[in-house]
Amino acid sequence: MKIIYLHGFCSSGQSFKARVLRENLPRHEIISPDLPDAPLDAIRFIEDMLSIGPDLITGSSLGGFYSLYFGIVHKIPAVMINPALDPWEKLSYAIGMHKRLYSDNLFEFRMEYMDQLKEIDRRINESTCDQNLLHFLLATDDALFDHNKVPQRYPEAATIEFFDGVAHDFIGFEKTLPYYQNIVKSL
C-alpha cells in the first residue's frame, strides 16, 4: 500500500510524523515529499504524484488541508491531523521569511498565497463530498485551529477522533497509530 504524507506549514518531508509512520507501518510505502511553498503549486505537485496510485493520503495542519482537498476532489481516502480548515485566517500572520523544520532551507510565504488557499477551499466546497473517505484526528487543545469546526462541516466522516493534551503539534503522535492501522485495514 502506498501512503502519501503531506507536511504542515514550515515543516518538510522529513517531518517527525512521516518518520513515525514509516517506522510503525513498515509493510507500507510512506512517501513524504517536500512541498512547494505556493499552495496552488503544492496542489499541482501532489496531483502529479497521483500517478503512483496512492491508496491513502494523509497530512497535518496545512498538509491536512491539502489532504482534505484530495479526499474530496480526487476521492482518495484521507486522514487529516488537526487540519487547517480555513488556513488563510491563521497564516496571514506568517507573511515573510521562514526556516523549514528538519532542514536549513529558507522560504518566503507571500500574501498572494492567501488567495490561493481560498481558491483551493472553493474547489473543495464545489465538489461532491463522499464523507466515508474522510478520517479526522483532532486535538481538543489545538491553539491554532478550532477542532469543533470539523464535526460541524463533516458530520458523517468515517472517523472523527479527539485527543486530549496533544496540542497542534500532536505530541505523542504514536497514539494515532491504531487508527491508521484500522483505516489501512479497511481499504
PDB file of C-alpha atoms in Angstrom:
ATOM      1  CA  MET A   1       0.000   0.000   0.000  1.00  0.00           C
ATOM      2  CA  LYS A   2       1.237   3.493  -0.846  1.00  0.00           C
ATOM      3  CA  ILE A   3       0.577   6.334   1.567  1.00  0.00           C
ATOM      4  CA  ILE A   4       1.407   9.964   0.828  1.00  0.00           C
ATOM      5  CA  TYR A   5       2.097  12.091   3.916  1.00  0.00           C
ATOM      6  CA  LEU A   6       1.814  15.890   3.467  1.00  0.00           C
ATOM      7  CA  HIS A   7       3.665  18.046   5.963  1.00  0.00           C
ATOM      8  CA  GLY A   8       2.368  21.213   7.538  1.00  0.00           C
ATOM      9  CA  PHE A   9       3.474  24.822   7.305  1.00  0.00           C
ATOM     10  CA  CYS A  10       7.219  25.325   7.935  1.00  0.00           C
ATOM     11  CA  SER A  11       7.803  21.587   8.035  1.00  0.00           C
ATOM     12  CA  SER A  12       9.321  19.282   5.431  1.00  0.00           C
ATOM     13  CA  GLY A  13       9.137  15.784   4.052  1.00  0.00           C
ATOM     14  CA  GLN A  14      11.478  14.677   6.836  1.00  0.00           C
ATOM     15  CA  SER A  15       8.904  15.506   9.496  1.00  0.00           C
ATOM     16  CA  PHE A  16       8.555  13.599  12.739  1.00  0.00           C
ATOM     17  CA  LYS A  17       5.096  12.296  11.810  1.00  0.00           C
ATOM     18  CA  ALA A  18       6.358  10.900   8.498  1.00  0.00           C
ATOM     19  CA  ARG A  19       9.184   9.118  10.339  1.00  0.00           C
ATOM     20  CA  VAL A  20       6.754   7.653  12.892  1.00  0.00           C
ATOM     21  CA  LEU A  21       4.514   6.369  10.099  1.00  0.00           C
ATOM     22  CA  ARG A  22       7.489   4.804   8.279  1.00  0.00           C
ATOM     23  CA  GLU A  23       8.767   3.112  11.448  1.00  0.00           C
ATOM     24  CA  ASN A  24       5.371   1.788  12.509  1.00  0.00           C
ATOM     25  CA  LEU A  25       3.819   0.854   9.179  1.00  0.00           C
ATOM     26  CA  PRO A  26       6.828  -0.978   7.674  1.00  0.00           C
ATOM     27  CA  ARG A  27       4.768  -3.001   5.182  1.00  0.00           C
ATOM     28  CA  HIS A  28       3.574   0.185   3.529  1.00  0.00           C
ATOM     29  CA  GLU A  29       5.434   2.677   1.373  1.00  0.00           C
ATOM     30  CA  ILE A  30       5.264   6.100   3.050  1.00  0.00           C
ATOM     31  CA  ILE A  31       6.032   8.884   0.589  1.00  0.00           C
ATOM     32  CA  SER A  32       6.655  12.261   2.195  1.00  0.00           C
ATOM     33  CA  PRO A  33       7.824  14.941  -0.234  1.00  0.00           C
ATOM     34  CA  ASP A  34       8.945  18.486   0.438  1.00  0.00           C
ATOM     35  CA  LEU A  35       6.000  20.521  -0.801  1.00  0.00           C
ATOM     36  CA  PRO A  36       6.269  23.711  -2.846  1.00  0.00           C
ATOM     37  CA  ASP A  37       5.644  26.925  -0.907  1.00  0.00           C
ATOM     38  CA  ALA A  38       2.834  28.299  -3.074  1.00  0.00           C
ATOM     39  CA  PRO A  39      -0.411  26.436  -2.282  1.00  0.00           C
ATOM     40  CA  LEU A  40      -1.541  26.010  -5.908  1.00  0.00           C
ATOM     41  CA  ASP A  41       1.954  24.769  -6.815  1.00  0.00           C
ATOM     42  CA  ALA A  42       1.696  22.279  -3.947  1.00  0.00           C
ATOM     43  CA  ILE A  43      -1.666  21.031  -5.259  1.00  0.00           C
ATOM     44  CA  ARG A  44      -0.268  20.609  -8.804  1.00  0.00           C
ATOM     45  CA  PHE A  45       2.829  18.855  -7.399  1.00  0.00           C
ATOM     46  CA  ILE A  46       0.676  16.408  -5.420  1.00  0.00           C
ATOM     47  CA  GLU A  47      -1.633  15.880  -8.417  1.00  0.00           C
ATOM     48  CA  ASP A  48       1.446  14.838 -10.408  1.00  0.00           C
ATOM     49  CA  MET A  49       2.229  12.337  -7.632  1.00  0.00           C
ATOM     50  CA  LEU A  50      -1.176  10.692  -8.085  1.00  0.00           C
ATOM     51  CA  SER A  51       0.343   8.724 -10.962  1.00  0.00           C
ATOM     52  CA  ILE A  52       1.978   6.460  -8.339  1.00  0.00           C
ATOM     53  CA  GLY A  53      -1.521   5.389  -7.309  1.00  0.00           C
ATOM     54  CA  PRO A  54      -1.629   6.224  -3.594  1.00  0.00           C
ATOM     55  CA  ASP A  55      -4.104   4.208  -1.542  1.00  0.00           C
ATOM     56  CA  LEU A  56      -4.247   6.846   1.205  1.00  0.00           C
ATOM     57  CA  ILE A  57      -3.264  10.469   1.590  1.00  0.00           C
ATOM     58  CA  THR A  58      -2.629  11.994   4.986  1.00  0.00           C
ATOM     59  CA  GLY A  59      -1.332  15.240   6.362  1.00  0.00           C
ATOM     60  CA  SER A  60      -1.095  17.551   9.319  1.00  0.00           C
ATOM     61  CA  SER A  61      -2.271  21.162   9.627  1.00  0.00           C
ATOM     62  CA  LEU A  62      -1.758  22.770   6.189  1.00  0.00           C
ATOM     63  CA  GLY A  63      -0.929  19.285   4.889  1.00  0.00           C
ATOM     64  CA  GLY A  64      -4.255  18.214   6.406  1.00  0.00           C
ATOM     65  CA  PHE A  65      -5.993  20.919   4.373  1.00  0.00           C
ATOM     66  CA  TYR A  66      -4.307  19.608   1.229  1.00  0.00           C
ATOM     67  CA  SER A  67      -5.274  16.034   2.219  1.00  0.00           C
ATOM     68  CA  LEU A  68      -8.871  17.171   2.600  1.00  0.00           C
ATOM     69  CA  TYR A  69      -8.733  18.578  -0.930  1.00  0.00           C
ATOM     70  CA  PHE A  70      -7.550  15.243  -2.315  1.00  0.00           C
ATOM     71  CA  GLY A  71     -10.066  13.288  -0.271  1.00  0.00           C
ATOM     72  CA  ILE A  72     -12.950  15.378  -1.557  1.00  0.00           C
ATOM     73  CA  VAL A  73     -11.901  16.495  -5.050  1.00  0.00           C
ATOM     74  CA  HIS A  74      -9.962  13.373  -6.117  1.00  0.00           C
ATOM     75  CA  LYS A  75     -11.913  10.847  -3.985  1.00  0.00           C
ATOM     76  CA  ILE A  76      -8.815   9.378  -2.287  1.00  0.00           C
ATOM     77  CA  PRO A  77      -9.178   8.065   1.285  1.00  0.00           C
ATOM     78  CA  ALA A  78      -7.672  10.761   3.507  1.00  0.00           C
ATOM     79  CA  VAL A  79      -6.569  11.117   7.125  1.00  0.00           C
ATOM     80  CA  MET A  80      -6.356  14.687   8.391  1.00  0.00           C
ATOM     81  CA  ILE A  81      -4.446  15.532  11.576  1.00  0.00           C
ATOM     82  CA  ASN A  82      -5.529  18.882  13.018  1.00  0.00           C
ATOM     83  CA  PRO A  83      -6.353  20.176   9.535  1.00  0.00           C
ATOM     84  CA  ALA A  84      -6.266  23.881   8.807  1.00  0.00           C
ATOM     85  CA  LEU A  85      -9.851  24.204   7.561  1.00  0.00           C
ATOM     86  CA  ASP A  86      -9.584  27.951   6.928  1.00  0.00           C
ATOM     87  CA  PRO A  87      -5.801  28.329   6.638  1.00  0.00           C
ATOM     88  CA  TRP A  88      -5.844  31.894   5.292  1.00  0.00           C
ATOM     89  CA  GLU A  89      -7.292  33.052   8.622  1.00  0.00           C
ATOM     90  CA  LYS A  90      -4.246  31.932  10.625  1.00  0.00           C
ATOM     91  CA  LEU A  91      -1.494  32.055   8.031  1.00  0.00           C
ATOM     92  CA  SER A  92      -1.938  35.715   7.172  1.00  0.00           C
ATOM     93  CA  TYR A  93       0.254  36.374  10.241  1.00  0.00           C
ATOM     94  CA  ALA A  94       3.025  34.297   8.662  1.00  0.00           C
ATOM     95  CA  ILE A  95       3.788  36.505   5.655  1.00  0.00           C
ATOM     96  CA  GLY A  96       7.560  36.721   5.304  1.00  0.00           C
ATOM     97  CA  MET A  97      10.669  34.533   5.513  1.00  0.00           C
ATOM     98  CA  HIS A  98      10.739  31.247   7.432  1.00  0.00           C
ATOM     99  CA  LYS A  99      13.111  28.361   8.068  1.00  0.00           C
ATOM    100  CA  ARG A 100      11.819  24.849   7.487  1.00  0.00           C
ATOM    101  CA  LEU A 101      11.909  22.361  10.312  1.00  0.00           C
ATOM    102  CA  TYR A 102      14.254  19.395   9.820  1.00  0.00           C
ATOM    103  CA  SER A 103      16.336  21.336   7.282  1.00  0.00           C
ATOM    104  CA  ASP A 104      18.172  24.623   6.828  1.00  0.00           C
ATOM    105  CA  ASN A 105      16.040  25.677   3.868  1.00  0.00           C
ATOM    106  CA  LEU A 106      14.527  29.148   3.950  1.00  0.00           C
ATOM    107  CA  PHE A 107      11.327  30.037   2.147  1.00  0.00           C
ATOM    108  CA  GLU A 108       9.127  33.078   1.691  1.00  0.00           C
ATOM    109  CA  PHE A 109       5.420  32.889   2.457  1.00  0.00           C
ATOM    110  CA  ARG A 110       3.657  35.558   0.394  1.00  0.00           C
ATOM    111  CA  MET A 111       0.419  37.494   0.756  1.00  0.00           C
ATOM    112  CA  GLU A 112      -0.772  36.186  -2.630  1.00  0.00           C
ATOM    113  CA  TYR A 113      -0.890  32.697  -1.107  1.00  0.00           C
ATOM    114  CA  MET A 114      -3.975  33.683   0.891  1.00  0.00           C
ATOM    115  CA  ASP A 115      -5.983  33.912  -2.350  1.00  0.00           C
ATOM    116  CA  GLN A 116      -4.539  30.575  -3.468  1.00  0.00           C
ATOM    117  CA  LEU A 117      -5.687  28.935  -0.231  1.00  0.00           C
ATOM    118  CA  LYS A 118      -9.166  30.403  -0.754  1.00  0.00           C
ATOM    119  CA  GLU A 119      -9.179  29.020  -4.309  1.00  0.00           C
ATOM    120  CA  ILE A 120      -8.380  25.527  -3.003  1.00  0.00           C
ATOM    121  CA  ASP A 121     -11.180  25.896  -0.445  1.00  0.00           C
ATOM    122  CA  ARG A 122     -13.579  26.982  -3.208  1.00  0.00           C
ATOM    123  CA  ARG A 123     -12.742  23.800  -5.138  1.00  0.00           C
ATOM    124  CA  ILE A 124     -13.350  21.713  -2.011  1.00  0.00           C
ATOM    125  CA  ASN A 125     -16.729  23.354  -1.431  1.00  0.00           C
ATOM    126  CA  GLU A 126     -17.812  22.939  -5.051  1.00  0.00           C
ATOM    127  CA  SER A 127     -17.050  19.211  -5.105  1.00  0.00           C
ATOM    128  CA  THR A 128     -19.363  16.429  -4.085  1.00  0.00           C
ATOM    129  CA  CYS A 129     -18.082  15.049  -0.820  1.00  0.00           C
ATOM    130  CA  ASP A 130     -18.011  11.328  -0.002  1.00  0.00           C
ATOM    131  CA  GLN A 131     -17.535  11.704   3.738  1.00  0.00           C
ATOM    132  CA  ASN A 132     -16.833   7.969   4.065  1.00  0.00           C
ATOM    133  CA  LEU A 133     -13.368   8.698   2.659  1.00  0.00           C
ATOM    134  CA  LEU A 134     -12.563  11.250   5.378  1.00  0.00           C
ATOM    135  CA  HIS A 135     -10.843  10.466   8.675  1.00  0.00           C
ATOM    136  CA  PHE A 136     -10.024  13.206  11.203  1.00  0.00           C
ATOM    137  CA  LEU A 137      -7.646  13.001  14.172  1.00  0.00           C
ATOM    138  CA  LEU A 138      -8.106  16.152  16.249  1.00  0.00           C
ATOM    139  CA  ALA A 139      -6.544  17.733  19.324  1.00  0.00           C
ATOM    140  CA  THR A 140      -9.066  19.182  21.737  1.00  0.00           C
ATOM    141  CA  ASP A 141      -6.368  21.615  22.867  1.00  0.00           C
ATOM    142  CA  ASP A 142      -5.245  22.813  19.427  1.00  0.00           C
ATOM    143  CA  ALA A 143      -4.450  26.503  19.940  1.00  0.00           C
ATOM    144  CA  LEU A 144      -4.336  27.256  16.189  1.00  0.00           C
ATOM    145  CA  PHE A 145      -7.471  25.638  14.771  1.00  0.00           C
ATOM    146  CA  ASP A 146     -10.885  25.033  16.294  1.00  0.00           C
ATOM    147  CA  HIS A 147     -11.474  21.277  16.377  1.00  0.00           C
ATOM    148  CA  ASN A 148     -15.237  21.890  16.677  1.00  0.00           C
ATOM    149  CA  LYS A 149     -15.415  23.031  13.032  1.00  0.00           C
ATOM    150  CA  VAL A 150     -14.700  19.521  11.758  1.00  0.00           C
ATOM    151  CA  PRO A 151     -17.818  17.736  13.045  1.00  0.00           C
ATOM    152  CA  GLN A 152     -19.909  20.747  12.007  1.00  0.00           C
ATOM    153  CA  ARG A 153     -18.640  20.623   8.422  1.00  0.00           C
ATOM    154  CA  TYR A 154     -18.172  16.858   8.058  1.00  0.00           C
ATOM    155  CA  PRO A 155     -20.697  15.240  10.431  1.00  0.00           C
ATOM    156  CA  GLU A 156     -20.741  11.946   8.539  1.00  0.00           C
ATOM    157  CA  ALA A 157     -16.970  11.481   8.219  1.00  0.00           C
ATOM    158  CA  ALA A 158     -15.829   7.882   8.576  1.00  0.00           C
ATOM    159  CA  THR A 159     -13.684   8.784  11.600  1.00  0.00           C
ATOM    160  CA  ILE A 160     -13.613  11.791  13.916  1.00  0.00           C
ATOM    161  CA  GLU A 161     -11.377  11.057  16.903  1.00  0.00           C
ATOM    162  CA  PHE A 162     -10.481  13.568  19.608  1.00  0.00           C
ATOM    163  CA  PHE A 163      -7.255  13.514  21.603  1.00  0.00           C
ATOM    164  CA  ASP A 164      -6.614  15.468  24.800  1.00  0.00           C
ATOM    165  CA  GLY A 165      -3.281  17.030  25.709  1.00  0.00           C
ATOM    166  CA  VAL A 166      -1.570  16.697  22.336  1.00  0.00           C
ATOM    167  CA  ALA A 167      -1.797  20.336  21.115  1.00  0.00           C
ATOM    168  CA  HIS A 168      -1.497  21.415  17.497  1.00  0.00           C
ATOM    169  CA  ASP A 169       1.827  19.580  17.035  1.00  0.00           C
ATOM    170  CA  PHE A 170       0.119  16.356  18.146  1.00  0.00           C
ATOM    171  CA  ILE A 171       2.564  15.472  20.895  1.00  0.00           C
ATOM    172  CA  GLY A 172       2.542  11.712  21.264  1.00  0.00           C
ATOM    173  CA  PHE A 173       1.662  11.166  17.614  1.00  0.00           C
ATOM    174  CA  GLU A 174       2.167   7.453  18.244  1.00  0.00           C
ATOM    175  CA  LYS A 175      -1.321   7.478  19.832  1.00  0.00           C
ATOM    176  CA  THR A 176      -2.773   7.746  16.326  1.00  0.00           C
ATOM    177  CA  LEU A 177      -1.176   4.524  15.059  1.00  0.00           C
ATOM    178  CA  PRO A 178      -4.090   2.212  15.968  1.00  0.00           C
ATOM    179  CA  TYR A 179      -6.372   4.494  13.946  1.00  0.00           C
ATOM    180  CA  TYR A 180      -4.022   4.430  10.961  1.00  0.00           C
ATOM    181  CA  GLN A 181      -3.773   0.649  11.190  1.00  0.00           C
ATOM    182  CA  ASN A 182      -7.564   0.276  11.278  1.00  0.00           C
ATOM    183  CA  ILE A 183      -8.040   2.677   8.379  1.00  0.00           C
ATOM    184  CA  VAL A 184      -5.397   0.874   6.307  1.00  0.00           C
ATOM    185  CA  LYS A 185      -7.067  -2.494   7.045  1.00  0.00           C
ATOM    186  CA  SER A 186     -10.409  -1.135   5.868  1.00  0.00           C
ATOM    187  CA  LEU A 187      -9.077  -0.082   2.445  1.00  0.00           C
TER     188      LEU A 187
END
